[in-house]
mmCIF file of C-alpha atoms in Angstrom:
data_model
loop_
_atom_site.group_PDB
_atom_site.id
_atom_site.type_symbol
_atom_site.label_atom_id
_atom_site.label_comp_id
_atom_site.label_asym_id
_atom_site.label_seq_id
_atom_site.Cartn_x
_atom_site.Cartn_y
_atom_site.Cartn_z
ATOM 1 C CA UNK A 1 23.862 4.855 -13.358
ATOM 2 C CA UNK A 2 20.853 2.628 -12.698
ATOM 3 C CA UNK A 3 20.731 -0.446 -14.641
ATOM 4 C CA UNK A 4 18.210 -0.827 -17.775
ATOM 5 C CA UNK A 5 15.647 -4.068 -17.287
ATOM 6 C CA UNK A 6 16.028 -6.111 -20.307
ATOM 7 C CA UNK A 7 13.634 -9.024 -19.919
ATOM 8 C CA UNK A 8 14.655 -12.118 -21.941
ATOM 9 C CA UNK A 9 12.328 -13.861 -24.173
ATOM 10 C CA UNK A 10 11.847 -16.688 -21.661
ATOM 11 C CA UNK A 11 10.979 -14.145 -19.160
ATOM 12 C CA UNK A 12 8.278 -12.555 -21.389
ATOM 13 C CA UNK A 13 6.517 -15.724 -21.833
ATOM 14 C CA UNK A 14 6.695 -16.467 -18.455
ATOM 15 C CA UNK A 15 4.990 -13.226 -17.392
ATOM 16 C CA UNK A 16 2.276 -13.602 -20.010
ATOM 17 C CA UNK A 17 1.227 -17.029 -18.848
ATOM 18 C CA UNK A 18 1.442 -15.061 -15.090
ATOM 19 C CA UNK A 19 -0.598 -12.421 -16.095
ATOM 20 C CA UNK A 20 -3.734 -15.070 -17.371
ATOM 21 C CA UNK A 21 -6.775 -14.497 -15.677
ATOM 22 C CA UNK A 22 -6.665 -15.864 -12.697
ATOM 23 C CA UNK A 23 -8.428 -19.049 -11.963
ATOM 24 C CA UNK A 24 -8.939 -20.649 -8.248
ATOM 25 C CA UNK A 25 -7.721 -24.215 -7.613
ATOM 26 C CA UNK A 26 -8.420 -24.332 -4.301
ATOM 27 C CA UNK A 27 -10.964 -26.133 -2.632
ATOM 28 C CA UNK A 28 -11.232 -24.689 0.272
ATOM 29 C CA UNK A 29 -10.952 -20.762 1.482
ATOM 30 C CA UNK A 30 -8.221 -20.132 3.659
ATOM 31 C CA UNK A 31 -6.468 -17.200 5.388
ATOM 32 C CA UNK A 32 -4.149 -16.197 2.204
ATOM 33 C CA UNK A 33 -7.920 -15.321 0.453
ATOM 34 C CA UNK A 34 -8.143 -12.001 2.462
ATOM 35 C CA UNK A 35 -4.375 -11.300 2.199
ATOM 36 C CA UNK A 36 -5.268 -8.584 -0.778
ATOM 37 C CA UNK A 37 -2.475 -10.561 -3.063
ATOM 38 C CA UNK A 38 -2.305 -13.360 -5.040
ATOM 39 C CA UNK A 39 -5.204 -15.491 -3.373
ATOM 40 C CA UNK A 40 -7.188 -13.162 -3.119
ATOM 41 C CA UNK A 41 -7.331 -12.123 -6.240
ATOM 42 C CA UNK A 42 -7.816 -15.595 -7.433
ATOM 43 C CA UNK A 43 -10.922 -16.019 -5.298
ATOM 44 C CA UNK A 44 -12.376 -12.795 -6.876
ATOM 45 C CA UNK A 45 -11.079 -13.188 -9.911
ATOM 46 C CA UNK A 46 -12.351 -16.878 -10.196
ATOM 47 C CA UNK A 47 -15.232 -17.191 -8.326
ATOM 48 C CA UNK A 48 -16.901 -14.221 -7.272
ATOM 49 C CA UNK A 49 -16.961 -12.404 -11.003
ATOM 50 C CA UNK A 50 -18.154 -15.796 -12.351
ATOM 51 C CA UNK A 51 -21.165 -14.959 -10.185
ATOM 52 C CA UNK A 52 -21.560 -11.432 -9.929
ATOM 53 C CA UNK A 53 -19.784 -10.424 -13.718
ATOM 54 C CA UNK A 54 -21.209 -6.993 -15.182
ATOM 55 C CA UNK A 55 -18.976 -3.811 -16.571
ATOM 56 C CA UNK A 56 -18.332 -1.976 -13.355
ATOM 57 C CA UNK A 57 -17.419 -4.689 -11.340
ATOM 58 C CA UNK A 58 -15.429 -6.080 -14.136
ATOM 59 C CA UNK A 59 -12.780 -2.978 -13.869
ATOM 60 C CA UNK A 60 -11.977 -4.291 -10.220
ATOM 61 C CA UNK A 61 -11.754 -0.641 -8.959
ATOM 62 C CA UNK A 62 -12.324 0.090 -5.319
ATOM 63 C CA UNK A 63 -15.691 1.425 -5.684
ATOM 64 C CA UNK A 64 -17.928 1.869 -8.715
ATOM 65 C CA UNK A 65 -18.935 4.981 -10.117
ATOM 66 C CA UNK A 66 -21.850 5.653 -12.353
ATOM 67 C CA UNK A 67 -24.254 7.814 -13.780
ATOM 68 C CA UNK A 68 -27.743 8.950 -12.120
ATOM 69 C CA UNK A 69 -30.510 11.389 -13.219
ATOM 70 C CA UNK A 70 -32.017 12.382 -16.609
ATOM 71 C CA UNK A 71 -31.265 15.288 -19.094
ATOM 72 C CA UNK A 72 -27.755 16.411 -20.143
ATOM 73 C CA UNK A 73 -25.918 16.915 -16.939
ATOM 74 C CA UNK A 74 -26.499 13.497 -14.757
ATOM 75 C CA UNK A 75 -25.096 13.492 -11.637
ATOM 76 C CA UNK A 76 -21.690 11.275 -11.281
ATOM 77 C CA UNK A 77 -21.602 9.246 -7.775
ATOM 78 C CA UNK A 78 -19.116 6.887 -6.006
ATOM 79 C CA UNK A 79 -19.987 3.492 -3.982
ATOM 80 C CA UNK A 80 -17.513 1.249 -2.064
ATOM 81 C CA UNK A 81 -18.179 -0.970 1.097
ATOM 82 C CA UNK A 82 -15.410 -3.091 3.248
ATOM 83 C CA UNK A 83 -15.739 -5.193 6.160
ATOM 84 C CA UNK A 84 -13.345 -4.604 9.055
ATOM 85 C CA UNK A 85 -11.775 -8.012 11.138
ATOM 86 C CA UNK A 86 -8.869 -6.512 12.862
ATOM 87 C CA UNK A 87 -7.362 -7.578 15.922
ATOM 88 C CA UNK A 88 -6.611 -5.909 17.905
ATOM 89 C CA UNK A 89 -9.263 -3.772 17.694
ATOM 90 C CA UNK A 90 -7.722 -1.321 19.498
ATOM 91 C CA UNK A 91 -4.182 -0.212 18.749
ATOM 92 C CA UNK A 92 -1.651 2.942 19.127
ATOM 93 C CA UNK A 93 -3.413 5.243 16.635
ATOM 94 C CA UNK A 94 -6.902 3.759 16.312
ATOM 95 C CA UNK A 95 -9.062 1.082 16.484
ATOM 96 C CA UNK A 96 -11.315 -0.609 14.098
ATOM 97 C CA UNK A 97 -13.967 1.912 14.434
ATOM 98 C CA UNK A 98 -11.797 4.494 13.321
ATOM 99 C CA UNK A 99 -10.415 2.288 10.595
ATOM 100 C CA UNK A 100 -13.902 1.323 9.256
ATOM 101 C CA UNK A 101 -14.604 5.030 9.187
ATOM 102 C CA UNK A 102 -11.426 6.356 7.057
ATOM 103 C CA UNK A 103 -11.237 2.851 5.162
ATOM 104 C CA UNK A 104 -14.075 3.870 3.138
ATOM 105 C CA UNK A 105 -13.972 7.335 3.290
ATOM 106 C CA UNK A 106 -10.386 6.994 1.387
ATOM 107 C CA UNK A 107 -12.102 4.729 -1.037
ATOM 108 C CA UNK A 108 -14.359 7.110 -2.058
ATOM 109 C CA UNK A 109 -11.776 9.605 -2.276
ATOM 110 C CA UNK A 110 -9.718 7.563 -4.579
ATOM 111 C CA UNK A 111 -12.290 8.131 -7.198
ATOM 112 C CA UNK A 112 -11.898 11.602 -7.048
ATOM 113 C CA UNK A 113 -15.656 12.011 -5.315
ATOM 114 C CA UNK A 114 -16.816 13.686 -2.155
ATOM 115 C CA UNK A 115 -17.832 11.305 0.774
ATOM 116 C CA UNK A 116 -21.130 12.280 1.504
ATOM 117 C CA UNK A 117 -22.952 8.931 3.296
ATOM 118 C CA UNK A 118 -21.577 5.787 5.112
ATOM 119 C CA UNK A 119 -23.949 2.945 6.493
ATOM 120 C CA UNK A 120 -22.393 0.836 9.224
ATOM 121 C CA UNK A 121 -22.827 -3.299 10.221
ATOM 122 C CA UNK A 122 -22.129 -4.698 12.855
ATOM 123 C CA UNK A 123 -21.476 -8.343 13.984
ATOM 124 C CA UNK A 124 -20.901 -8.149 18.038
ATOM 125 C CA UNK A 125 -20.141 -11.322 19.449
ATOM 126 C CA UNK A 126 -21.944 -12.367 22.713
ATOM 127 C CA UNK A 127 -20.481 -11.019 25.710
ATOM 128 C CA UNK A 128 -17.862 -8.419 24.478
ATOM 129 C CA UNK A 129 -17.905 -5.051 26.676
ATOM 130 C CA UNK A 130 -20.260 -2.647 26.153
ATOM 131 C CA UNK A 131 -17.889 -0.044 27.585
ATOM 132 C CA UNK A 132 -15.776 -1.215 24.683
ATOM 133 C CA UNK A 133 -18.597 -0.712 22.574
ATOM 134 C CA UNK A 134 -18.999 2.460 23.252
ATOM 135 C CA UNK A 135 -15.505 3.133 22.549
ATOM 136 C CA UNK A 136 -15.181 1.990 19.289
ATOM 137 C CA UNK A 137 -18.631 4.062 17.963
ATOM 138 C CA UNK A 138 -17.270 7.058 19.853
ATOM 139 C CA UNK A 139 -14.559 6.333 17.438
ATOM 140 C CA UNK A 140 -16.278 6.310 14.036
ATOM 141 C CA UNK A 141 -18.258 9.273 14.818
ATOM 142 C CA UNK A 142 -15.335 11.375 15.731
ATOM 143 C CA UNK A 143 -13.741 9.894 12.609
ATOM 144 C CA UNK A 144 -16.940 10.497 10.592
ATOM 145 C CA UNK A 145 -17.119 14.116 11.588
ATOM 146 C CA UNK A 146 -13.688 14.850 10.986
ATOM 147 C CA UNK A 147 -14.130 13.141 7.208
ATOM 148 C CA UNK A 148 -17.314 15.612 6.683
ATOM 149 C CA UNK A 149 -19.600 12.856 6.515
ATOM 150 C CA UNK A 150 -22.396 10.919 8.625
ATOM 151 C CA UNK A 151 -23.615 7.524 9.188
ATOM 152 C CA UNK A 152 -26.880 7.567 8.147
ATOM 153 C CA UNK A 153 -27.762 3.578 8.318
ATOM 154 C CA UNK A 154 -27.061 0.459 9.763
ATOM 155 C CA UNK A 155 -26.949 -3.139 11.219
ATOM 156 C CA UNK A 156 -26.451 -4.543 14.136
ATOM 157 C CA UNK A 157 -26.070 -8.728 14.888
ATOM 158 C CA UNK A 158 -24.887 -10.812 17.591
ATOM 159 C CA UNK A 159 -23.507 -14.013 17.384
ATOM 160 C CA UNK A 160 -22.891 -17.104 19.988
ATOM 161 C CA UNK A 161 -19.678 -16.480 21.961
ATOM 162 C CA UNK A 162 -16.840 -18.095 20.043
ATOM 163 C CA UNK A 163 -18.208 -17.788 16.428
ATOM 164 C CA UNK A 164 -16.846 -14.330 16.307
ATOM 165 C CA UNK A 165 -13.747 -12.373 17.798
ATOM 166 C CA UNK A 166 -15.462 -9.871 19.840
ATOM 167 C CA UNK A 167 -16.610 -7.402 17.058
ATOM 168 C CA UNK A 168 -16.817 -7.143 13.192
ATOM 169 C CA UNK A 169 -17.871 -3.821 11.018
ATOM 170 C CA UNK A 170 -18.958 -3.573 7.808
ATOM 171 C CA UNK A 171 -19.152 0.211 6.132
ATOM 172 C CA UNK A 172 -20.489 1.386 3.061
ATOM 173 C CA UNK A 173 -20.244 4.650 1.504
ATOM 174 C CA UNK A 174 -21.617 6.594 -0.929
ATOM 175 C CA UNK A 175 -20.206 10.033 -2.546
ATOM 176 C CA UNK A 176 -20.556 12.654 -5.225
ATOM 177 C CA UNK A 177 -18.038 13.286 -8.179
ATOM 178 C CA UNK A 178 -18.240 17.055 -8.686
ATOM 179 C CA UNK A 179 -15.480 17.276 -11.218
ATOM 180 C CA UNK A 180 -14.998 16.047 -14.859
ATOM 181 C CA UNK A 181 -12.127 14.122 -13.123
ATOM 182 C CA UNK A 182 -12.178 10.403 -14.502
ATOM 183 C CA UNK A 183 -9.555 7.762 -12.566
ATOM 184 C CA UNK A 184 -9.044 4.271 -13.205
ATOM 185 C CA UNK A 185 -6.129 1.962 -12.601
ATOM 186 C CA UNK A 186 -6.287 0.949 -16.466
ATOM 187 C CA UNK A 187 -5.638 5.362 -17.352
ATOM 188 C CA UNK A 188 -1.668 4.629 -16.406
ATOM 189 C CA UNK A 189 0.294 6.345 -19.614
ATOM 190 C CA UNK A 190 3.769 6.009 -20.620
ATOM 191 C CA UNK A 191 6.385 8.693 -19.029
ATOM 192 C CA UNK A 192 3.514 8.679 -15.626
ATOM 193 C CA UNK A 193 4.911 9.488 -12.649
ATOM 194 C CA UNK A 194 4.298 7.506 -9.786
ATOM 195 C CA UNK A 195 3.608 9.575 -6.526
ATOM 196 C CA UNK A 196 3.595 7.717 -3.100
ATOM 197 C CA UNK A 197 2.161 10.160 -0.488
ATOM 198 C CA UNK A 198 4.191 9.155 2.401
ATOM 199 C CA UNK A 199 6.412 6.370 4.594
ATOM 200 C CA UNK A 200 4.895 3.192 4.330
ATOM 201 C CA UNK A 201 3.865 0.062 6.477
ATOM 202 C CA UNK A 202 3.092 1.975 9.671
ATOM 203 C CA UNK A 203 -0.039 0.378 9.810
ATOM 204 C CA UNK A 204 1.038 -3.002 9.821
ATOM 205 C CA UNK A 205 3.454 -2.860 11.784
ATOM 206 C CA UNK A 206 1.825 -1.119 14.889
ATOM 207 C CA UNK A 207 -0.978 -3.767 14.532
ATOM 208 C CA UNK A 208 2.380 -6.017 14.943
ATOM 209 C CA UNK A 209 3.518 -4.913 17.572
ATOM 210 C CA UNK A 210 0.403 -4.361 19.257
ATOM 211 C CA UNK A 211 -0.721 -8.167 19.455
ATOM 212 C CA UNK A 212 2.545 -8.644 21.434
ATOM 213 C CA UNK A 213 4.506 -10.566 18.339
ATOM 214 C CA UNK A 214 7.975 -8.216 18.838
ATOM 215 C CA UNK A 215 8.808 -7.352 21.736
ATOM 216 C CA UNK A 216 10.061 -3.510 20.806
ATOM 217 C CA UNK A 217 9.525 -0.571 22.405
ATOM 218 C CA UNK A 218 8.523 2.019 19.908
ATOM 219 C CA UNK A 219 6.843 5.083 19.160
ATOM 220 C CA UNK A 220 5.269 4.279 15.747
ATOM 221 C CA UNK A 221 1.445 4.424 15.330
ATOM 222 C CA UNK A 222 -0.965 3.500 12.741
ATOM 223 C CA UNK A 223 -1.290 6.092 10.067
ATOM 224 C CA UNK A 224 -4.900 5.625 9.960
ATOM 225 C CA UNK A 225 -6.412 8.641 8.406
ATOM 226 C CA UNK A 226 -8.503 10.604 5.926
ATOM 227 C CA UNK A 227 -7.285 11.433 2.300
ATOM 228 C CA UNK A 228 -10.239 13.173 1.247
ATOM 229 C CA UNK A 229 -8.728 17.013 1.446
ATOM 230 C CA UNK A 230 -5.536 15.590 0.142
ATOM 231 C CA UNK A 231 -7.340 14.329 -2.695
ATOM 232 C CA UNK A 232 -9.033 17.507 -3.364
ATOM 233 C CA UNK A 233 -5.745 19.741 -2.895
ATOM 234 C CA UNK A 234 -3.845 17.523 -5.420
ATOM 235 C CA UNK A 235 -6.921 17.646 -7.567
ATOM 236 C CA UNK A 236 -6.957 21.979 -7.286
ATOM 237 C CA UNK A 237 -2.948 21.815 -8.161
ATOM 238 C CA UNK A 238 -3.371 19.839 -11.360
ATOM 239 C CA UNK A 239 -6.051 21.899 -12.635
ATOM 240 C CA UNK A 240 -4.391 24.977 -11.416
ATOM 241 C CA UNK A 241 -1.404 23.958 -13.544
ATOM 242 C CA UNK A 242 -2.787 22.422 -16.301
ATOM 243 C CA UNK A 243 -5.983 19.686 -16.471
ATOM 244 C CA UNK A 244 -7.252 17.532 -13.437
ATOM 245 C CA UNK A 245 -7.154 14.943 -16.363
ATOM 246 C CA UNK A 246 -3.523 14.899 -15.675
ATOM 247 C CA UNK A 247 -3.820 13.101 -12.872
ATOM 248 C CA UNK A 248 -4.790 9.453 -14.060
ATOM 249 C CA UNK A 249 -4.993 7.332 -11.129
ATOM 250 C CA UNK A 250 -5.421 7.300 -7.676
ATOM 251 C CA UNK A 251 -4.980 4.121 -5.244
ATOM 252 C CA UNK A 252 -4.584 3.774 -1.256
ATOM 253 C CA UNK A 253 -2.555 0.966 -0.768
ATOM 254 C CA UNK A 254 -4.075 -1.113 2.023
ATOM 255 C CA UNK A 255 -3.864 -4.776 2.427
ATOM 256 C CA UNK A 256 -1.094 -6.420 0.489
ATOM 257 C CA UNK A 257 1.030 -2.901 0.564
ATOM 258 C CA UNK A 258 2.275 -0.914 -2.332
ATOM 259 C CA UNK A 259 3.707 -3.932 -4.150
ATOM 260 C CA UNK A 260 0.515 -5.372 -4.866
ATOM 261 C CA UNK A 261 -1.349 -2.277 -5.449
ATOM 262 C CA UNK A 262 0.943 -1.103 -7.773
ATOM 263 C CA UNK A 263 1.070 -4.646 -9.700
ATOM 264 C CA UNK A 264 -2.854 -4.014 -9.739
ATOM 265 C CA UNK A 265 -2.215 -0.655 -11.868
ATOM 266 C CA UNK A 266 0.340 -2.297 -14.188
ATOM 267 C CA UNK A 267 -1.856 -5.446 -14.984
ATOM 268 C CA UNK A 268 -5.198 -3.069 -15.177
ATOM 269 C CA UNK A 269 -3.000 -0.859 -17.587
ATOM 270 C CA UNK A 270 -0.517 -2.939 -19.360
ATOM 271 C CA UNK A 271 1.993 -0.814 -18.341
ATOM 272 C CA UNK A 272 5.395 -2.094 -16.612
ATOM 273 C CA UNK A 273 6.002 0.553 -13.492
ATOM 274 C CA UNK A 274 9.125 1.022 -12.587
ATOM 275 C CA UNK A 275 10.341 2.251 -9.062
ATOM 276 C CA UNK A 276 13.226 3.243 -7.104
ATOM 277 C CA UNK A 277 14.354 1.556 -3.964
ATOM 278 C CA UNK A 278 16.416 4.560 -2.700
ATOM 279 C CA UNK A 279 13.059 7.270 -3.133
ATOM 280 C CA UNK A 280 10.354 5.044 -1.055
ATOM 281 C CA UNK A 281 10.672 6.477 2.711
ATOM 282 C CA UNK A 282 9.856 3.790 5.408
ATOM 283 C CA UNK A 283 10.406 4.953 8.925
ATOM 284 C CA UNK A 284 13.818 3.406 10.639
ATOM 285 C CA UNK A 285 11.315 1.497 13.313
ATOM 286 C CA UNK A 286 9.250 -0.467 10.123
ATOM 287 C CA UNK A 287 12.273 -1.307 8.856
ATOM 288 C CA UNK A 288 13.882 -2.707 11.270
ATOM 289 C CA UNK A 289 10.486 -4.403 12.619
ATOM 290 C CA UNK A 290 10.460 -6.251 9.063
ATOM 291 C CA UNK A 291 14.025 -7.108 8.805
ATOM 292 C CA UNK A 292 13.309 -9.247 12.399
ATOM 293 C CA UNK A 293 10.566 -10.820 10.974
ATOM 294 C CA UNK A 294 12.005 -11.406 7.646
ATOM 295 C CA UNK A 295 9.235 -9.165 5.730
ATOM 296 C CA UNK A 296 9.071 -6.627 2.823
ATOM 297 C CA UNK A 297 7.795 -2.993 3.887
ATOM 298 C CA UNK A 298 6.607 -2.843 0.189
ATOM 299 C CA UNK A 299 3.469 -5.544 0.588
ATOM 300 C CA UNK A 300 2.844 -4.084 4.499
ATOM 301 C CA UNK A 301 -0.547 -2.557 4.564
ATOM 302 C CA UNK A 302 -0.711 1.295 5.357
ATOM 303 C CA UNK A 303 -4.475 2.833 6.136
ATOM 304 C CA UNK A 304 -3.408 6.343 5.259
ATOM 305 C CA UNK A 305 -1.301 6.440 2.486
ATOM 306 C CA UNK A 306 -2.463 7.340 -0.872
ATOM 307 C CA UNK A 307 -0.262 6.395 -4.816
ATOM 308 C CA UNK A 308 -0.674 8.219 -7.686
ATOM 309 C CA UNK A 309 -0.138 8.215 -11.161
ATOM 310 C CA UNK A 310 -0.161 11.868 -12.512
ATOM 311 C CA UNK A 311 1.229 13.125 -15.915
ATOM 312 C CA UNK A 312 4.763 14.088 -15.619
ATOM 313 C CA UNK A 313 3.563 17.976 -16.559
ATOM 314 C CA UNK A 314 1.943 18.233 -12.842
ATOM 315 C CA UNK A 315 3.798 16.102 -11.006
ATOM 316 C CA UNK A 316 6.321 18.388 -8.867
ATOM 317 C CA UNK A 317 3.506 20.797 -8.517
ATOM 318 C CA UNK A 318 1.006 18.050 -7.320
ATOM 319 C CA UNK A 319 3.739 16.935 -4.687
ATOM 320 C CA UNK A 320 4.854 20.531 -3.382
ATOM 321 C CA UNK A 321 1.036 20.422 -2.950
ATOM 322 C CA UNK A 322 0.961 17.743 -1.566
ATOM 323 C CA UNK A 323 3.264 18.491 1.150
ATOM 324 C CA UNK A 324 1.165 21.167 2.302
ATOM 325 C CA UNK A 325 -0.996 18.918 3.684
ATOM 326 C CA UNK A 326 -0.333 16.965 6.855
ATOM 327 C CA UNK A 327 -0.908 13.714 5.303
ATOM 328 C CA UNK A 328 0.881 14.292 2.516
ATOM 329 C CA UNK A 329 3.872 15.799 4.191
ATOM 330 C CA UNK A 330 6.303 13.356 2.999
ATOM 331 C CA UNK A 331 4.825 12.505 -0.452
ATOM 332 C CA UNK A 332 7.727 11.845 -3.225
ATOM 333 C CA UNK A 333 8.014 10.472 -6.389
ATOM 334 C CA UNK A 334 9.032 7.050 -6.372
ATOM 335 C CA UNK A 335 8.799 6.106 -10.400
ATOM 336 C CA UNK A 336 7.711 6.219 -13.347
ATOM 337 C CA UNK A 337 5.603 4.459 -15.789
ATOM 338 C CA UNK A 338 7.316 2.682 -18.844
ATOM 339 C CA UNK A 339 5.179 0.608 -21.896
ATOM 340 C CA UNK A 340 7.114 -2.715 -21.317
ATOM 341 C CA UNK A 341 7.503 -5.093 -20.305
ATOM 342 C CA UNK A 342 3.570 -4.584 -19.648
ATOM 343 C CA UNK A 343 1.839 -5.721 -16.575
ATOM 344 C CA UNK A 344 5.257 -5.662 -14.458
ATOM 345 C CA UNK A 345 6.551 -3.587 -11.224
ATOM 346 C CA UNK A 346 10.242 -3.436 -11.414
ATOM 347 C CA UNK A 347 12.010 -1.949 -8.755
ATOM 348 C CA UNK A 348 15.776 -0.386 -9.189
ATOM 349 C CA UNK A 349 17.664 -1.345 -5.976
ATOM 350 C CA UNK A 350 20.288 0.473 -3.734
ATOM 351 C CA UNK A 351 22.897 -1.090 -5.783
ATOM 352 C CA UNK A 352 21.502 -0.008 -9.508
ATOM 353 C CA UNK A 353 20.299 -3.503 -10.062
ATOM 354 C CA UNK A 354 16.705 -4.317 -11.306
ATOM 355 C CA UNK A 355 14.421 -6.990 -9.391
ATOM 356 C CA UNK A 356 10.772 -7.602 -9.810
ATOM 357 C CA UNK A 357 8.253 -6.774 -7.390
ATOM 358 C CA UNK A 358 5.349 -9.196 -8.103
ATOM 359 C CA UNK A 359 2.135 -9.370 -5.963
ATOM 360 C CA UNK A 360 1.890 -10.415 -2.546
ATOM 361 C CA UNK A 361 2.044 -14.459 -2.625
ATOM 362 C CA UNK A 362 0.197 -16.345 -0.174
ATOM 363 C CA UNK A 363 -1.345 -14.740 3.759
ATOM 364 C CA UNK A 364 1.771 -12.421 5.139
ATOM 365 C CA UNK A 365 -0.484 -10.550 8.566
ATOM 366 C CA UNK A 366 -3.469 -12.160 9.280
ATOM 367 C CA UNK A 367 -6.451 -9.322 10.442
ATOM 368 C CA UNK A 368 -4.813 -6.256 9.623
ATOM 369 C CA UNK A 369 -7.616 -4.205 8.338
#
């Protein structure tokens, strides 16, 4: 029988002061600021929405959605944008063309909208290939196409040689919400489950192995890919079975893995989620990739892997949906949502003990997305 997490007074008080809005101390920006845990959040947190502070950037959701038109039925759309660093930019399942493409696309998707238009930047730095160029747009428009949307506008820059690495993109996208569906991180509700739509940290660890930094000989790939007719289908099953408001939250767990993302839906809710150890499928390669390098597959980032948090009335439908679809082939349930001790991720291990899964603290990849 798993074990019960009691937390102890001390503990609680602890958390609370953890849980404080976070304010920046440092003076300078360093690598752990793009890490997507702790420092990161900090930075935003603490500087940017000092700056920048209005209700829908407030909610700290991947994109924004609002309200546009007059009379009674306004149309609902989605926006998101995301800049893309990685290096390698090519690697055994993509490249960062491909990546900037289904980055966003999945963003939109998370809000339970329709990709319709993405706008693309770039930052080229002087003297990288043009054949390589050509590669990486070949890339996004094959990606594009295959999401169902196009890229309608863009940038391009180029910088000395030395003040970049070779190429940056920046993508922003912009989508309809054709349903009454309405998701947010802060929607989590006692007796949730939480839905994970596949293994995890394949991403990270290809780009891993693909800058040379373990010498292994594997077969893994990014799983770099597009959520958007997952989304849908999952959307179809909960109506079909009961009310697409029963699904409450959708997140794709990107940089700083399913640990922090999940710690981001228990601090926007108040909620403590609780998961199980034994239920979250990592491939045998990840793991054994992060038990060489001393990592947790939890807080690697994944580029095509989706969490939800769905009332428990849908939730075996939604995943037997789910695994209809080849990117959802492998979705499980991997927990559930409890009301305390709020703002917490507890995990029950192998062994029926309880340990807490906090945020991702300080840089863990450098330019993995």
């Amino acid at each position: 029988m798993a074990a019960t997490f009691t937390p102890s007074p001390l503990f609680e008080r602890v958390e609370r002061a953890r849980r404080r809005k976070h304010k920046l101390r440092d003076e300078h920006v360093t690598l752990a600021h793009g890490s997507g845990g702790k420092a990161m959040h900090e930075l935003v947190e603490g500087v940017f929405l000092e700056y920048f502070h209005n209700p829908m950037l407030d909610l700290l959701e991947d994109q924004a959605v609002f309200e546009v038109g007059n009379g009674t039925n306004p149309s609902r759309l989605a926006f998101t944008t995301d800049s893309y660093v990685v290096t390698p930019i090519f690697f055994p399942g993509g490249d960062i063309g491909k990546l900037a493409v289904h980055g966003t696309v999945n963003d939109i998707a998370m809000s339970g909208a329709r990709a319709l238009y993405l706008s693309a930047g770039f930052i080229l730095e002087e003297g990288f290939p043009i054949t390589d160029l050509k590669r990486v747009l070949a890339s996004m428009r094959d990606a594009a196409a295959e999401a169902g949307v196009q890229i309608v506008t863009g940038d391009t820059k180029v910088v000395e040689k030395g003040t970049a690495d070779k190429i940056f993109i920046n993508t922003a996208g912009i989508g309809i919400v054709e349903t009454p569906v309405r998701l947010s991180a802060a929607n989590a509700q006692v007796g949730d489950k939480v839905i994970l739509s596949g293994t995890i940290g394949d991403h990270g660890t290809t780009i891993m192995i693909a800058r040379g930094e373990l010498e292994l000989e594997t077969d893994i790939a990014s799983d770099s890919a597009p959520l958007h007719s997952l989304v849908q289908e999952m959307l179809d099953e909960a109506t079909r079975v009961s009310s697409i408001e029963d699904i409450h939250c959708l997140r794709d767990p990107t940089r700083g893995g399913v640990a922090t993302t999940l710690n981001e839906i228990a601090l926007s809710s108040e909620k403590c989620i609780e998961i199980y150890e034994d239920r979250i499928p990592v491939r045998e390669e990840v793991h054994g990739a992060c038990e060489i390098l001393g990592l947790d597959p939890l807080y690697i980032a994944n580029e095509g892997k989706l969490l939800a948090i769905v009332s428990p009335s849908v939730a075996d439908a939604v995943v037997e949906r789910m695994k209809q679809n080849v990117h959802g082939r492998d979705a499980c349930i991997i927990g559930k949502v409890k009301a305390e001790p709020g703002g917490i991720v507890a995990m029950v291990t192998g062994f029926g003990g309880t340990r807490i899964v906090d945020m991702l603290a300080g840089e863990q990849l450098p330019r993995i997305c």
